[in-house]
CSV table of C-alpha atoms in Angstrom, one decimal:
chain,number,residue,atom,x,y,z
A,1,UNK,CA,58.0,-50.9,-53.4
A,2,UNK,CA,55.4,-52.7,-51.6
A,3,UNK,CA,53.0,-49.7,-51.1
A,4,UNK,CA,53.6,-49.0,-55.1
A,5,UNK,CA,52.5,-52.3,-55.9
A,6,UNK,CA,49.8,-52.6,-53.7
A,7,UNK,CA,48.9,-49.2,-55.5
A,8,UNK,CA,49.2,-50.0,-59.1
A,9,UNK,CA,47.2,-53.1,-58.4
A,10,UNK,CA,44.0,-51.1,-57.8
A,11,UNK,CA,42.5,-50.7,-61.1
A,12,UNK,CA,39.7,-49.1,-59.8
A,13,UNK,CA,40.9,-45.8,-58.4
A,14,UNK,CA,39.8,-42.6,-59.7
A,15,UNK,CA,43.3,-40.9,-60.9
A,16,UNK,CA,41.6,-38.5,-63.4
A,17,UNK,CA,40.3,-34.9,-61.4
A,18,UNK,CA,40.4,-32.6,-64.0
A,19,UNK,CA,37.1,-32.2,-64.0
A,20,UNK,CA,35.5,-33.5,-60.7
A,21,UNK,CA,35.4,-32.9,-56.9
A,22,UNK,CA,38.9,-34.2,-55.3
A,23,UNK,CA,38.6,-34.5,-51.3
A,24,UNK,CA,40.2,-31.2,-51.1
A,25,UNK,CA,37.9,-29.6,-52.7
A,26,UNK,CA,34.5,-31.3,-50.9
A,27,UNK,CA,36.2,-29.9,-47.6
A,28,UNK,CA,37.9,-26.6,-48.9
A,29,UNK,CA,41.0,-27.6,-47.7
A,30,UNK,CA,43.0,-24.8,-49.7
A,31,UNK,CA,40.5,-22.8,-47.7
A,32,UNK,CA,41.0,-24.5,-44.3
A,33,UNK,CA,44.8,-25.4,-44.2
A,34,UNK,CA,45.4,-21.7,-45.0
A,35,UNK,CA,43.8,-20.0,-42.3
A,36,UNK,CA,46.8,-20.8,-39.6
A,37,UNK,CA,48.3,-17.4,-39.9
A,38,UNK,CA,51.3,-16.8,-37.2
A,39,UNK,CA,51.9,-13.3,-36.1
A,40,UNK,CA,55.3,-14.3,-35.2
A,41,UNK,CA,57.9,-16.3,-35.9
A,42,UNK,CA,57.9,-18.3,-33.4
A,43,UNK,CA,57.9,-22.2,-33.6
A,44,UNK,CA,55.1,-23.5,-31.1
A,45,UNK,CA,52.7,-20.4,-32.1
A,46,UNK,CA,51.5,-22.8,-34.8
A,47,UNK,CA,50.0,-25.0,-32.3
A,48,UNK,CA,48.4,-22.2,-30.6
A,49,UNK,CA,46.5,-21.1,-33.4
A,50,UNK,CA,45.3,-24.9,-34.5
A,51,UNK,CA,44.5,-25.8,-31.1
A,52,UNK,CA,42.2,-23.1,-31.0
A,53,UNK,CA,40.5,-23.3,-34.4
A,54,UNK,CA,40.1,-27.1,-34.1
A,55,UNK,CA,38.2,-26.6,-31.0
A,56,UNK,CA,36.0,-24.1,-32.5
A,57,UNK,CA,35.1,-26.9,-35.2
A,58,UNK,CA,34.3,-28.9,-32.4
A,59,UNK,CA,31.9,-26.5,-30.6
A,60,UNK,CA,30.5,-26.0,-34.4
A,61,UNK,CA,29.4,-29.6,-34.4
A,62,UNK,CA,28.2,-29.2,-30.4
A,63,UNK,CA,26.1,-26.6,-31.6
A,64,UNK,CA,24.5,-28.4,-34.6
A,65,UNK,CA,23.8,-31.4,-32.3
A,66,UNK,CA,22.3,-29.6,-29.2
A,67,UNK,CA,19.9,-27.6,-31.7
A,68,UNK,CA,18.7,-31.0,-33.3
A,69,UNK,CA,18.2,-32.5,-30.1
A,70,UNK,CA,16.3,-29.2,-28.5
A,71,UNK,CA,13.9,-29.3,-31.9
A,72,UNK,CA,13.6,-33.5,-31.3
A,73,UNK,CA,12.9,-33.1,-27.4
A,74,UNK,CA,10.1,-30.6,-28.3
A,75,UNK,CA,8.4,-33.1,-31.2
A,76,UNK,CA,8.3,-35.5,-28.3
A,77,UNK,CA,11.2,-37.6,-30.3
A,78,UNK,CA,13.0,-38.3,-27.5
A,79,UNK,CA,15.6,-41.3,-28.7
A,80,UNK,CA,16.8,-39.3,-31.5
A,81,UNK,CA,17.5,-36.7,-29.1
A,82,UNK,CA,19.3,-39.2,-27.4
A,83,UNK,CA,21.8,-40.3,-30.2
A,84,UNK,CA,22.8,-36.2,-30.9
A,85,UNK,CA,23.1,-36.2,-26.8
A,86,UNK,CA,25.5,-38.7,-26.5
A,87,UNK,CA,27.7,-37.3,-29.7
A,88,UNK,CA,27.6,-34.0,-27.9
A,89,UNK,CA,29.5,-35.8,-24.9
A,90,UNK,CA,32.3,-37.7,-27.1
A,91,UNK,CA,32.6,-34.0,-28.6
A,92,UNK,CA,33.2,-32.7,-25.6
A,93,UNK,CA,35.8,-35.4,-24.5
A,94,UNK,CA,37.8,-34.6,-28.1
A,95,UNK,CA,38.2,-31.2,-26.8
A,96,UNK,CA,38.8,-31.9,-23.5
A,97,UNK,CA,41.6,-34.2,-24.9
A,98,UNK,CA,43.0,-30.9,-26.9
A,99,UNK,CA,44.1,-29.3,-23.7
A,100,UNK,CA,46.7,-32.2,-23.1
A,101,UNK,CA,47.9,-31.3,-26.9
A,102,UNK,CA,48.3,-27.5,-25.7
A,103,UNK,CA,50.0,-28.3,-21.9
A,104,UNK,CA,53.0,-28.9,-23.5
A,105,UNK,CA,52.9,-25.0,-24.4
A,106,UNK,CA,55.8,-24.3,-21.6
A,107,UNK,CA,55.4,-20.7,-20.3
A,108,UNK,CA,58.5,-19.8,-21.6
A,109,UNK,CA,57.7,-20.5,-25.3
A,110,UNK,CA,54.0,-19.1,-25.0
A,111,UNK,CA,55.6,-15.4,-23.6
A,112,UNK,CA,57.5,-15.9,-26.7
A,113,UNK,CA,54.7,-14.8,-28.6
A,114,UNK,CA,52.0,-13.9,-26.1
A,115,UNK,CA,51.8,-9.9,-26.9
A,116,UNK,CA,50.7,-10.8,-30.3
A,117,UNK,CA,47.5,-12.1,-29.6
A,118,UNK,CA,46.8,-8.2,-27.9
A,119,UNK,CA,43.4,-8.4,-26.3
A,120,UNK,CA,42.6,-11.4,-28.8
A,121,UNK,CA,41.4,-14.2,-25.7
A,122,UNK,CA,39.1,-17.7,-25.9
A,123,UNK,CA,37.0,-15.6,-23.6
A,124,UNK,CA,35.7,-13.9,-26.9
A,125,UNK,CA,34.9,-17.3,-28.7
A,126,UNK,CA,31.2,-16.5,-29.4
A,127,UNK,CA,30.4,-19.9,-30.3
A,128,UNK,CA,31.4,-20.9,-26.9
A,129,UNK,CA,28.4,-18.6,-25.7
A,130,UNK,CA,26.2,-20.2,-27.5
A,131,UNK,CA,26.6,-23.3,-26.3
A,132,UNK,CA,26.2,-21.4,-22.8
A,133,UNK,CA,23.4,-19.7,-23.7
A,134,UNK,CA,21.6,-23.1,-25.2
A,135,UNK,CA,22.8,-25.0,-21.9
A,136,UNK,CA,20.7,-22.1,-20.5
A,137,UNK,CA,23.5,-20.2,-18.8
A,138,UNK,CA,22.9,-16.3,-20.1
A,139,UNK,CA,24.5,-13.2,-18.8
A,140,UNK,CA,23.7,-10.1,-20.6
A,141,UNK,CA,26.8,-8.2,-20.1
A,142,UNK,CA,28.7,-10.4,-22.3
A,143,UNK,CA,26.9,-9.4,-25.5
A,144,UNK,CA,29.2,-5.9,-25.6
A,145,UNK,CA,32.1,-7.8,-26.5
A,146,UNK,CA,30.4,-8.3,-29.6
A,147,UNK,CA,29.2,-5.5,-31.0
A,148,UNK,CA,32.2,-5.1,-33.4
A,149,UNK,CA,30.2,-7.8,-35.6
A,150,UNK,CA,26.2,-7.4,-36.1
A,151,UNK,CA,25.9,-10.3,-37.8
A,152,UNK,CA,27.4,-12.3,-35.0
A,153,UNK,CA,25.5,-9.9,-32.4
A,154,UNK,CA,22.3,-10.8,-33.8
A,155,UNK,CA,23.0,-14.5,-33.9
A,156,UNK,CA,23.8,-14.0,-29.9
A,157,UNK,CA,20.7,-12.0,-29.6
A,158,UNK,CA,18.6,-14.5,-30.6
A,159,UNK,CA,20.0,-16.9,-28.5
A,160,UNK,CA,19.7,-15.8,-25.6
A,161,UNK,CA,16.2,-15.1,-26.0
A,162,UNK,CA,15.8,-18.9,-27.3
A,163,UNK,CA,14.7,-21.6,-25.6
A,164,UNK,CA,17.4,-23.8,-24.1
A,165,UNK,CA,18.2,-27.6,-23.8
A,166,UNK,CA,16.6,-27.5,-20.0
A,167,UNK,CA,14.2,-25.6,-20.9
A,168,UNK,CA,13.0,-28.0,-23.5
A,169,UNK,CA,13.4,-31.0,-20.8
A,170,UNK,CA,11.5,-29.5,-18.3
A,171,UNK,CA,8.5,-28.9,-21.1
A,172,UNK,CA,9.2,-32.9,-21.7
A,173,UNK,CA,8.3,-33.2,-18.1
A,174,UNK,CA,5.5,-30.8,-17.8
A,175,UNK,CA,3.7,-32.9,-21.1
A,176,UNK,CA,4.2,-36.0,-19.5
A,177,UNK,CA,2.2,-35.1,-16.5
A,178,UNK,CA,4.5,-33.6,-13.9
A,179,UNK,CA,3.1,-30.6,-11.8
A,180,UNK,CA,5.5,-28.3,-12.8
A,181,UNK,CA,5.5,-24.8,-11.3
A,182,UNK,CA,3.7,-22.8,-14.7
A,183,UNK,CA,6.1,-20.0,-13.3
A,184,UNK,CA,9.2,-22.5,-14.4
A,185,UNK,CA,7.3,-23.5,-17.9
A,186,UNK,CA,6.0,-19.8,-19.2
A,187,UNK,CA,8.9,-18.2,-17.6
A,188,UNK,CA,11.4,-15.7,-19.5
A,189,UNK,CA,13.9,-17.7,-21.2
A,190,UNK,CA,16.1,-14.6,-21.0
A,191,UNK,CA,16.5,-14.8,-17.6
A,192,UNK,CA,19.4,-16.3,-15.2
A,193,UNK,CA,17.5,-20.1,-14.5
A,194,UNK,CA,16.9,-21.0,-10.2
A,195,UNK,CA,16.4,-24.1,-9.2
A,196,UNK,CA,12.8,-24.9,-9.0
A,197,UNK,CA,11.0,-27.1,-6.2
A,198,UNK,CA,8.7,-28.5,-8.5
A,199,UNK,CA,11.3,-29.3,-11.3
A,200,UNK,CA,13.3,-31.1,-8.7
A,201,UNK,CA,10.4,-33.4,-7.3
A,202,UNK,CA,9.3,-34.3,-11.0
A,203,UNK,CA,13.3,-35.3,-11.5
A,204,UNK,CA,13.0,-37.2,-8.2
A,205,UNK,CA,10.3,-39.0,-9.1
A,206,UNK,CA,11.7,-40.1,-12.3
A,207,UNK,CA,14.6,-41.2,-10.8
A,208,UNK,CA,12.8,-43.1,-8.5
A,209,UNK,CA,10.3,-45.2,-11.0
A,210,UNK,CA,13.1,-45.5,-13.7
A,211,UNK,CA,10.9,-48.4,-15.5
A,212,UNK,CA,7.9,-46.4,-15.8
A,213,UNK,CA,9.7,-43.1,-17.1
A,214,UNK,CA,12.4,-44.8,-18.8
A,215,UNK,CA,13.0,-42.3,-21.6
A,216,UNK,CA,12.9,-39.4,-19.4
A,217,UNK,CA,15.5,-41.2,-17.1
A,218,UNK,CA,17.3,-41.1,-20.2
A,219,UNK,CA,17.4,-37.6,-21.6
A,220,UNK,CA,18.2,-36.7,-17.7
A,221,UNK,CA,21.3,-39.2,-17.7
A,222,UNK,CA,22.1,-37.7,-21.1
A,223,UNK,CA,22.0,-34.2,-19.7
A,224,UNK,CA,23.9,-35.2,-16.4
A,225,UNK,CA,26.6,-36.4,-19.1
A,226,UNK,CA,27.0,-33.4,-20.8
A,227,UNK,CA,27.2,-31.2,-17.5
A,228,UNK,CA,30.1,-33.7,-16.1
A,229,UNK,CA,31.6,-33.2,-19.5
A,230,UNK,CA,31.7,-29.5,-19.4
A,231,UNK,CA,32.8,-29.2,-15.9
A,232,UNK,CA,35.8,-31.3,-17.0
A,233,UNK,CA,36.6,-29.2,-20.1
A,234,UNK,CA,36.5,-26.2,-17.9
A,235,UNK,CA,38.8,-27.4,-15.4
A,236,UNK,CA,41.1,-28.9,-17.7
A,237,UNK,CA,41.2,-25.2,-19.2
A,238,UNK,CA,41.8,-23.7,-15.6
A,239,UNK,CA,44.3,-26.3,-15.2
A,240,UNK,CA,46.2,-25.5,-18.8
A,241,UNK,CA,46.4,-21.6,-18.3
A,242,UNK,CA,47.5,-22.0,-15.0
A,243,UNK,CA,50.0,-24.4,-15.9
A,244,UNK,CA,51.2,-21.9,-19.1
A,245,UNK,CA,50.6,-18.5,-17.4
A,246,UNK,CA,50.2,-19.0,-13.9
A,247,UNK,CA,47.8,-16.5,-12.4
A,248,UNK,CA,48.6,-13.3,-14.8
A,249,UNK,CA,45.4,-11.6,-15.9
A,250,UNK,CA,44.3,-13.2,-19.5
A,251,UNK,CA,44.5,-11.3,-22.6
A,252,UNK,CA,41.1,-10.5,-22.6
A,253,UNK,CA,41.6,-8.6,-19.7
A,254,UNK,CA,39.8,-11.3,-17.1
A,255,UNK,CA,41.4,-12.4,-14.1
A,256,UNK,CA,42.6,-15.2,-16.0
A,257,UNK,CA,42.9,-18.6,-13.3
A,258,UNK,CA,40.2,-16.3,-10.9
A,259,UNK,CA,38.0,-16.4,-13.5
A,260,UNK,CA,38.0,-19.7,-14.4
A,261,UNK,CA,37.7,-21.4,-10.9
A,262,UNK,CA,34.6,-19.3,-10.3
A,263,UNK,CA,33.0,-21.2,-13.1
A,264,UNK,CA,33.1,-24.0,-12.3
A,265,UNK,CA,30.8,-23.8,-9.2
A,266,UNK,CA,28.2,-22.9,-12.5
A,267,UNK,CA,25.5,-25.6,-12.6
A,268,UNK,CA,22.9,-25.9,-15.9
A,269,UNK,CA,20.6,-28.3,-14.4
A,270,UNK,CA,21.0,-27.7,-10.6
A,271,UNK,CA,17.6,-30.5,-9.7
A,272,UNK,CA,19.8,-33.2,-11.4
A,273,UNK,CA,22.7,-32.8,-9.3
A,274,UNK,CA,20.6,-31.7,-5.7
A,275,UNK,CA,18.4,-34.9,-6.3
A,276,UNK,CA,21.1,-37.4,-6.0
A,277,UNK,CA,21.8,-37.0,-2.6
A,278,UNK,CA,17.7,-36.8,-1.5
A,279,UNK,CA,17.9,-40.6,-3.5
């Protein structure tokens, strides 16, 4: 009775949508709460499926933000890069978060419905790969998995022939007066990125007269963040499939656990971790 009266003493409240946008339909809910499609019957299959496509919204918004920040970092706009930064890393720690919602998938219930997935596998999510590939981490090979889908395939392809976010920092460096290597600066975007001696003394010296290159202390803090975050998602994914499957080859035909502790010794901006011990 309380809630009805606290209700009916709103006069205000827009009751009447015949004819204008309800919240449903600004977010396409009817759309969006229909998509979760078991191909079984099984109970906990549900929370499979959502798991998965919340984290995909997630790695939507990731994508949105690390773009902005790569096109502010480039305009020399460095604290709104910042801002889009530090959202990137409280993304990140939502979908870190998701994997404790999944762990209590037991093996048992997740064999239950396992064979329907096929070859269907997260290691397909080609949104994840972009994020890879705009972290600066590109391997060519992948690329095949998408060739059922030219539209996607292109959107890959141009990707991973983009500039990155460390690639856009260490232009940041090189206009603020930094020797760096013009090898590292001109160099094919395309290609695997080493770690660069140049790169790593300009970082050093950063870290070392924080007051003078405050902002680019910043946007290397803000890249250190985002690294830590990712190692943590990863591991709490190698941690989550071997909790649910153990070490059984995925569905996507990878070595499943292997695979996933091998990359984690992955690094995007090697000269921002080898510099802290040279401090």
């Amino acid at each position: 009775m309380t809630g009805h009266k606290s209700f009916s003493t709103e006069r205000n409240i827009h009751t009447d949508f015949l004819e204008k946008m309800t919240y449903g339909d600004y977010l396409n809910l009817d759309q969006l709460l229909s998509s979760q499609k078991r191909l079984s019957d099984h109970h906990d299959e549900m929370l499979f499926v959502i798991i998965h496509q919340v984290s995909e919204l997630w790695m939507k918004l990731i994508l949105h933000e690390v773009k902005a920040a790569i096109a502010s970092i480039n305009n020399g706009d460095l604290p709104n890069a910042f801002k889009m930064l530090a959202r990137v890393t409280t993304i990140q720690n939502q979908i870190i978060h998701a994997w404790d919602v999944l762990s209590t998938l037991t093996p048992s219930e997740y064999m239950e419905f396992r064979d329907h997935l096929g070859q269907a596998s997260g290691f397909q999510s080609y949104q994840y790969r972009l994020i890879e590939f705009a972290l600066g981490y590109k391997t060519p090979h992948v690329l095949k998995i998408y060739q059922k889908d030219p539209e996607i395939l292109s959107q890959l392809k141009e990707a991973y022939h983009a500039p990155g976010l460390y690639d856009a920092a260490i232009k940041a460096l090189s206009q603020a007066g930094f020797p760096i290597d013009p090898a590292i600066v001109d160099r094919d975007v395309a290609a695997p990125y080493k770690p660069d001696a140049s790169v790593e003394a300009a970082w050093l010296e950063v870290y070392q007269n924080v007051d003078r290159y405050w902002q680019l202390y910043e946007l290397a803090e803000k890249l250190v963040d985002i690294e830590d975050s990712f190692q943590q998602w990863r591991f709490r994914h190698m941690k989550t499939v071997e909790r649910i499957i153990g070490h059984k080859t995925g569905t996507g035909g990878s070595s499943g656990v292997g695979y996933l502790k091998k990359v984690l010794d992955q690094y995007f901006f090697p000269e921002l971790w080898e510099l802290r011990t040279k401090i």
